[in-house]
GROMACS .gro file of C-alpha atoms in nm:
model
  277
    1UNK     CA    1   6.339  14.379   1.917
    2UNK     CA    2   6.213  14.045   1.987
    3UNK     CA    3   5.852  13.900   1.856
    4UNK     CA    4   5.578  13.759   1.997
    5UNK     CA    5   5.515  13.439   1.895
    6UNK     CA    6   5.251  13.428   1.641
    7UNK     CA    7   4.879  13.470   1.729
    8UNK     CA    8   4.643  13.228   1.756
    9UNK     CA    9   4.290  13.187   1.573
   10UNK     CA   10   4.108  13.425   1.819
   11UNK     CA   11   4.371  13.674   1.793
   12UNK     CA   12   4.372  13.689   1.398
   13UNK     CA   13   4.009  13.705   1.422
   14UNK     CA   14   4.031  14.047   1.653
   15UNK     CA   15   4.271  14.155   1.381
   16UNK     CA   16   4.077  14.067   1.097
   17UNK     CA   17   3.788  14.289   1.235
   18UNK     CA   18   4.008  14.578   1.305
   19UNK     CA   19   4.116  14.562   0.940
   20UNK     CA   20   3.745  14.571   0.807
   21UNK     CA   21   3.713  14.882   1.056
   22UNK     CA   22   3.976  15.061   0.906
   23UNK     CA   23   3.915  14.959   0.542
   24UNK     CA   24   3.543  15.082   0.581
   25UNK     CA   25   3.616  15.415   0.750
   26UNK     CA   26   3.891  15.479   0.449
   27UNK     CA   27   3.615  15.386   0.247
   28UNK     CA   28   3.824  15.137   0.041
   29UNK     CA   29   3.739  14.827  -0.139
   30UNK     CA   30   3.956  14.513  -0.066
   31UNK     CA   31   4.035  14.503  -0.438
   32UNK     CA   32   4.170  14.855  -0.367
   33UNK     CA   33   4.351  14.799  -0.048
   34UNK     CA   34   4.473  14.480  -0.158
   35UNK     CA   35   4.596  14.678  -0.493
   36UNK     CA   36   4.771  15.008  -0.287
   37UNK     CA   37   4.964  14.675  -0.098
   38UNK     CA   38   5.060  14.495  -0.402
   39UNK     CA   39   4.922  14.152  -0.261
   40UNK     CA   40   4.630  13.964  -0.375
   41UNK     CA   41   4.252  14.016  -0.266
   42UNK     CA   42   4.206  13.657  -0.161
   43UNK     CA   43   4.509  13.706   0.063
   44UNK     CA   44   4.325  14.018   0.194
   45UNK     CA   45   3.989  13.856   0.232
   46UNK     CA   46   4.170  13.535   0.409
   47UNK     CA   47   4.326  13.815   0.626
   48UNK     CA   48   4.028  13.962   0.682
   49UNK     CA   49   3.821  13.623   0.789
   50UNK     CA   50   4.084  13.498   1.023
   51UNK     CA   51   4.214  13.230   0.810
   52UNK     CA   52   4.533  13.374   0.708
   53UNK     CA   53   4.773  13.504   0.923
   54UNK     CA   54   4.943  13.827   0.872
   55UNK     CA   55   5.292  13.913   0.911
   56UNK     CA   56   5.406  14.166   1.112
   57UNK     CA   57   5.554  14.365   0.836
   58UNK     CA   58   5.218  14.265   0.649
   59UNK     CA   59   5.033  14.525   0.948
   60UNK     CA   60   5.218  14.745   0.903
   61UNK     CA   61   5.237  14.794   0.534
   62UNK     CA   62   4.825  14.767   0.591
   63UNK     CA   63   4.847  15.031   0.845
   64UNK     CA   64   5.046  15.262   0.658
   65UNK     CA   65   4.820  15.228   0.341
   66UNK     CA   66   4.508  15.317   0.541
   67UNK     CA   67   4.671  15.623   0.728
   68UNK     CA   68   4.566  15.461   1.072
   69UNK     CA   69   4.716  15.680   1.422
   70UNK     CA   70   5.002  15.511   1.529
   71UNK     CA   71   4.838  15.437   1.865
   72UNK     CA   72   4.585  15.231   1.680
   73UNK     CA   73   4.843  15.058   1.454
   74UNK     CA   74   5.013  14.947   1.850
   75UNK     CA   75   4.636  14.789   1.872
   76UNK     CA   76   4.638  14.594   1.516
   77UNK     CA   77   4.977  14.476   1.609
   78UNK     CA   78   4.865  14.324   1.903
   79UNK     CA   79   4.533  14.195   1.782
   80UNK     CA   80   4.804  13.991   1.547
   81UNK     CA   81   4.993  13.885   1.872
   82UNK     CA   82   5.306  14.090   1.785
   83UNK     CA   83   5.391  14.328   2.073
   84UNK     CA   84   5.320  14.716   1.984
   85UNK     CA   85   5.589  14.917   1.825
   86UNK     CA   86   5.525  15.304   1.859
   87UNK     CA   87   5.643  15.404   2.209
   88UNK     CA   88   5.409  15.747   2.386
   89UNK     CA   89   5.609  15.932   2.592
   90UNK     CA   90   5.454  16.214   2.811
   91UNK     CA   91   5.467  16.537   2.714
   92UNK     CA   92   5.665  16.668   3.034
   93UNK     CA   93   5.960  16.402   3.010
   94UNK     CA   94   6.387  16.491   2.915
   95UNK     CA   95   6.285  16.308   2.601
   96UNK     CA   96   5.994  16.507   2.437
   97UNK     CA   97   6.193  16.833   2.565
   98UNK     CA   98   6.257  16.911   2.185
   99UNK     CA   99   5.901  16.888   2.053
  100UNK     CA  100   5.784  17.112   2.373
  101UNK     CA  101   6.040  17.363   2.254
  102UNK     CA  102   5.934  17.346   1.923
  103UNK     CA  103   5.559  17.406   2.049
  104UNK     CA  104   5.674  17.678   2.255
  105UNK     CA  105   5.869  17.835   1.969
  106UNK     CA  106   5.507  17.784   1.783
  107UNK     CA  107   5.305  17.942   2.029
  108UNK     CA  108   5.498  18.241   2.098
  109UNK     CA  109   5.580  18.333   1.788
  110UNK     CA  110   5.149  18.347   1.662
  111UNK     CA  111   5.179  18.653   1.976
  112UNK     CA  112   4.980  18.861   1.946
  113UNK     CA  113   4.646  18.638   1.811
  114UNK     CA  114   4.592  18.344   2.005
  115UNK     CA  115   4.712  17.960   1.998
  116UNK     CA  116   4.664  17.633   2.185
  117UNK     CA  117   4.818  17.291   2.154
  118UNK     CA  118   4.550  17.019   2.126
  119UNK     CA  119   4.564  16.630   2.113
  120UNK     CA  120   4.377  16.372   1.978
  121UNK     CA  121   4.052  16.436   2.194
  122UNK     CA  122   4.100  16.838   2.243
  123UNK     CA  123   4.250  16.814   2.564
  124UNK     CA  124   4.394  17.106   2.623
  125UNK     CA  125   4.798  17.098   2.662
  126UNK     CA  126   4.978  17.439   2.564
  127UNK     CA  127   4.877  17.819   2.491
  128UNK     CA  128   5.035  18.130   2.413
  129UNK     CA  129   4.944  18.405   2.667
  130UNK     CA  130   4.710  18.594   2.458
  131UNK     CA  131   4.454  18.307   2.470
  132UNK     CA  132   4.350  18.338   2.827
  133UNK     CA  133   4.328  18.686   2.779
  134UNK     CA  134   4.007  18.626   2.594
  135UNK     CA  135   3.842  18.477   2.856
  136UNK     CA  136   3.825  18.801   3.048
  137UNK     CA  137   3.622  18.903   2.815
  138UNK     CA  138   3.357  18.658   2.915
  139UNK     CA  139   3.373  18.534   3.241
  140UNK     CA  140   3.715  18.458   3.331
  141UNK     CA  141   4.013  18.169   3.265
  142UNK     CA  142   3.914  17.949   3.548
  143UNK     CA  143   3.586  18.027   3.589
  144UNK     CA  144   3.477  17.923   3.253
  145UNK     CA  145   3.699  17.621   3.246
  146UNK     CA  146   3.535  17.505   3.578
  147UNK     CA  147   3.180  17.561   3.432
  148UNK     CA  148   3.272  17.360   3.140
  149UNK     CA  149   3.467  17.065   3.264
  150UNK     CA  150   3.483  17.052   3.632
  151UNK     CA  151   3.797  16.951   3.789
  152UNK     CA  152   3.840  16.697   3.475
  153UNK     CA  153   4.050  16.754   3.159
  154UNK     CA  154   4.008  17.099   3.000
  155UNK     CA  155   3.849  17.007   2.680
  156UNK     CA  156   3.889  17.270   2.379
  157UNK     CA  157   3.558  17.118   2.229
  158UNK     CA  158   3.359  17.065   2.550
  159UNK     CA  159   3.455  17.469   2.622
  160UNK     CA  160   3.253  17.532   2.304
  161UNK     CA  161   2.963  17.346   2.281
  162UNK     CA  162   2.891  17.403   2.671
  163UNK     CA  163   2.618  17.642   2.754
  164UNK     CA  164   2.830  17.806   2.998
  165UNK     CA  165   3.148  17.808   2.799
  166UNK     CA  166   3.146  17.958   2.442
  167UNK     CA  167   2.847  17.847   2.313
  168UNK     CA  168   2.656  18.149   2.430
  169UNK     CA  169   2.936  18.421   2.280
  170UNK     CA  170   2.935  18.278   1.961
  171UNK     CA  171   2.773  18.512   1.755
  172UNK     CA  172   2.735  18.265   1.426
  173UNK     CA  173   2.678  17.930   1.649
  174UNK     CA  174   2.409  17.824   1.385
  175UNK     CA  175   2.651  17.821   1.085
  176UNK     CA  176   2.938  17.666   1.254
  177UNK     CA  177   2.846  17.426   1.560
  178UNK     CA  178   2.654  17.216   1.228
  179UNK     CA  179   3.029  17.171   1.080
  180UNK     CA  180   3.203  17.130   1.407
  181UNK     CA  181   3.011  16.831   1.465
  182UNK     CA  182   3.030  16.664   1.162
  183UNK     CA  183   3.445  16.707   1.212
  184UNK     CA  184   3.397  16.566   1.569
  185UNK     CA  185   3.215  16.237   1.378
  186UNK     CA  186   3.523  16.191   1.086
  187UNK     CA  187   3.754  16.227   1.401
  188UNK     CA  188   3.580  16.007   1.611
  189UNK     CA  189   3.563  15.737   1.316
  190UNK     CA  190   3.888  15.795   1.192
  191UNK     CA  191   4.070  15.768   1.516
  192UNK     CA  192   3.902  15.509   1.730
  193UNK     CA  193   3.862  15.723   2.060
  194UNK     CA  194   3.630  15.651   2.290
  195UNK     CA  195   3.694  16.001   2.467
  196UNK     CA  196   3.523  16.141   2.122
  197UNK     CA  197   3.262  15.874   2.075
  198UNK     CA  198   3.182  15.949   2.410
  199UNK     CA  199   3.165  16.347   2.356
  200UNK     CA  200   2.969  16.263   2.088
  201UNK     CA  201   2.696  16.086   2.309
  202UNK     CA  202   2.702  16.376   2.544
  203UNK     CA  203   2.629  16.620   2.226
  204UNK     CA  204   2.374  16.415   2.153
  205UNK     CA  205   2.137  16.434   2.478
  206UNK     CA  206   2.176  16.819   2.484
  207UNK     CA  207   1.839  16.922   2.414
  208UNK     CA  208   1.987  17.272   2.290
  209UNK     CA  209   2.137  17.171   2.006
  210UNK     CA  210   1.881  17.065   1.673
  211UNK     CA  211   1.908  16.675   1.619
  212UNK     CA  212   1.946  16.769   1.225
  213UNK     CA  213   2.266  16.893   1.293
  214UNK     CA  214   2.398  16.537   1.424
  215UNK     CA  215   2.342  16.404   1.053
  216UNK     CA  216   2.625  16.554   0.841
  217UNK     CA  217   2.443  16.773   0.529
  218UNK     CA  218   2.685  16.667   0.229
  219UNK     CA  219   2.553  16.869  -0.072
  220UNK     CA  220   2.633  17.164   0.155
  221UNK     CA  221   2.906  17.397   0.016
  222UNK     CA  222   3.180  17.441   0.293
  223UNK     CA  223   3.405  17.740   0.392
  224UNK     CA  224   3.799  17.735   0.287
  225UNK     CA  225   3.788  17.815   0.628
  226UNK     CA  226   3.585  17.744   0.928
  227UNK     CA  227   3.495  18.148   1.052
  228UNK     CA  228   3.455  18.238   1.422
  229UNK     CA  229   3.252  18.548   1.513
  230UNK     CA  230   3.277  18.574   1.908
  231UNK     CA  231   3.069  18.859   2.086
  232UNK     CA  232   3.337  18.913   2.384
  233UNK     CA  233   3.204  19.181   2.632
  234UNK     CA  234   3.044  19.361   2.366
  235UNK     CA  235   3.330  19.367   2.157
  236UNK     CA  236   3.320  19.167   1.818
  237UNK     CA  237   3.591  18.948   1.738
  238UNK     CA  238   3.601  18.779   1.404
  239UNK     CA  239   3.850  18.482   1.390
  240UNK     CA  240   3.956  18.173   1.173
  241UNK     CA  241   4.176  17.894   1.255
  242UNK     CA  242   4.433  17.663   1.094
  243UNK     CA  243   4.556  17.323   1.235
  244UNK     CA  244   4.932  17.234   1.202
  245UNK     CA  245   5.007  16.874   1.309
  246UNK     CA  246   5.400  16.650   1.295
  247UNK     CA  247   5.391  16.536   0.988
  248UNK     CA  248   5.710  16.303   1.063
  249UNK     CA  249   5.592  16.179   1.402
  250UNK     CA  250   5.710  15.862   1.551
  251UNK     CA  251   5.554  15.904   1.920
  252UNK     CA  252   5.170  15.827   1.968
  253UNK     CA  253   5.193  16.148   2.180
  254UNK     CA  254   5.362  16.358   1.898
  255UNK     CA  255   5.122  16.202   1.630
  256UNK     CA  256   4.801  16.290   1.819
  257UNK     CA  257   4.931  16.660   1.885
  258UNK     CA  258   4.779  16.963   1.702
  259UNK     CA  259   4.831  17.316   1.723
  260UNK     CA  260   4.527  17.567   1.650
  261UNK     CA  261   4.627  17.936   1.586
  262UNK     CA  262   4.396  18.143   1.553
  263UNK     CA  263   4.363  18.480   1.282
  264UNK     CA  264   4.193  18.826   1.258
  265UNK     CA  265   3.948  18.781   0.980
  266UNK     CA  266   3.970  19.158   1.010
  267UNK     CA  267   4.117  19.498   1.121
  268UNK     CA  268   3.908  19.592   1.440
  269UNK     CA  269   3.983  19.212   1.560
  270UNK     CA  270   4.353  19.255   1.491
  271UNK     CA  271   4.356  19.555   1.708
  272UNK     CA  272   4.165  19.425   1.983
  273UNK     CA  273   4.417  19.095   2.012
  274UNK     CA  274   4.717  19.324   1.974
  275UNK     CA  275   4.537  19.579   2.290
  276UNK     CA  276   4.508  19.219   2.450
  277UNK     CA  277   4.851  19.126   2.418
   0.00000   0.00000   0.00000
């Protein structure tokens, strides 16, 4: 692969201020970061201020330290004038047809409780076939979707803070919409979407949700796992989730993709999702 030629002041400048980002949302010092990368903290404070010019191996040893999404480490690469190195591929091409397998394989096998495939912004890409089931319960698959997000991308989080999605079936809204938020915040700083920033903004001018619960509570003690009591029909169905992500991932698509799966947190919710199945 061939380099760009190196970047000029304004460029290192733009890269600079991408590194300060990152730095501050990792919550590192530039003693510390400069430590983790076995260089000095002048050179990282030169870096920083635009009068130093990194390397490209230099970004990415910086990106790798701070754990930054390899679709923003493409945008500190080119803030240094070096052309972008992690390729995204769409989901539906020959090449990914191995990691939509493997999803597949995922989904299918969490049968009979339900499962979705997620990325970066929950945009909804995959789910196993007991997931739509569950919006019979309340409404129905494309009717609630259409409430929700239009014709636009179907949006896992949109679907649950809209008042015509979940929002209204969740029996324990007041103990868990207060965490989701403060997870849609670390995402949205962590990852540098807009699509979340902007979700964010939307959250923020609904008038039914308390403006306390956009500032993040830290002495409060949180649950190993985040529980999810839905009132379906008139049926009760107590849930938790986990989040499996590519741990290996070398695609900006494959990095940003998570799969939810939901669990019973009980016996009469097992045996509903197995009568849905």
């Amino acid at each position: 692969m061939t380099h760009a030629a190196p970047q000029t002041t304004a460029s290192a400048n733009g890269f600079g201020a991408l590194l300060r980002q990152w730095r501050g949302a990792r919550k590192l010092s530039q003693l510390e970061l400069a430590l983790s990368c076995n260089v000095s903290q002048r050179h990282l404070s030169f870096l920083e201020s635009g009068r130093s010019r990194p390397s490209r191996a230099m970004v990415l040893q910086l990106a790798e330290t701070l754990e930054v999404p390899l679709r923003e480490r493409n945008a500190l690469l080119q803030a240094a004038g070096y052309a972008g190195l992690f390729r995204q591929r769409d989901l539906d091409t020959t090449e990914m047809a191995p990691v939509r397998e493997a999803l597949r394989l995922m989904l299918d096998h969490h049968q009979p409780y339900p499962a979705v495939v997620v990325d970066r912004d929950w945009n909804l890409l995959m789910h196993n076939a007991v997931f739509p089931r569950l919006f019979e319960l309340i409404g129905g698959w494309e009717t609630v979707w259409q409430r929700c997000c239009g014709d636009g991308p179907r949006n896992v989080m949109r679907l649950t803070f809209h008042q015509g999605g979940l929002r209204r079936h969740i029996a324990n809204w007041r103990e868990v919409a207060p965490l989701m938020l403060q997870r849609l915040r670390k995402e949205a700083a962590t990852s540098g979407s807009d699509e979340l920033a902007a979700l964010l903004v939307e959250l923020g001018a609904d008038p039914a949700i308390p403006r306390e619960w956009h500032a993040p509570d830290i002495e409060r003690p949180l649950p190993p796992v985040l529980p999810l009591s839905l009132d379906a029909g008139g049926a009760q169905v107590s849930l938790f989730s986990v989040i499996a992500t590519f741990g290996t991932a070398q695609d900006i698509t494959t990095d940003e993709i998570r799969v939810e799966s939901f669990f019973p947190a009980d016996k009469d919710s097992a045996d509903l999702l197995k009568a849905l199945a």
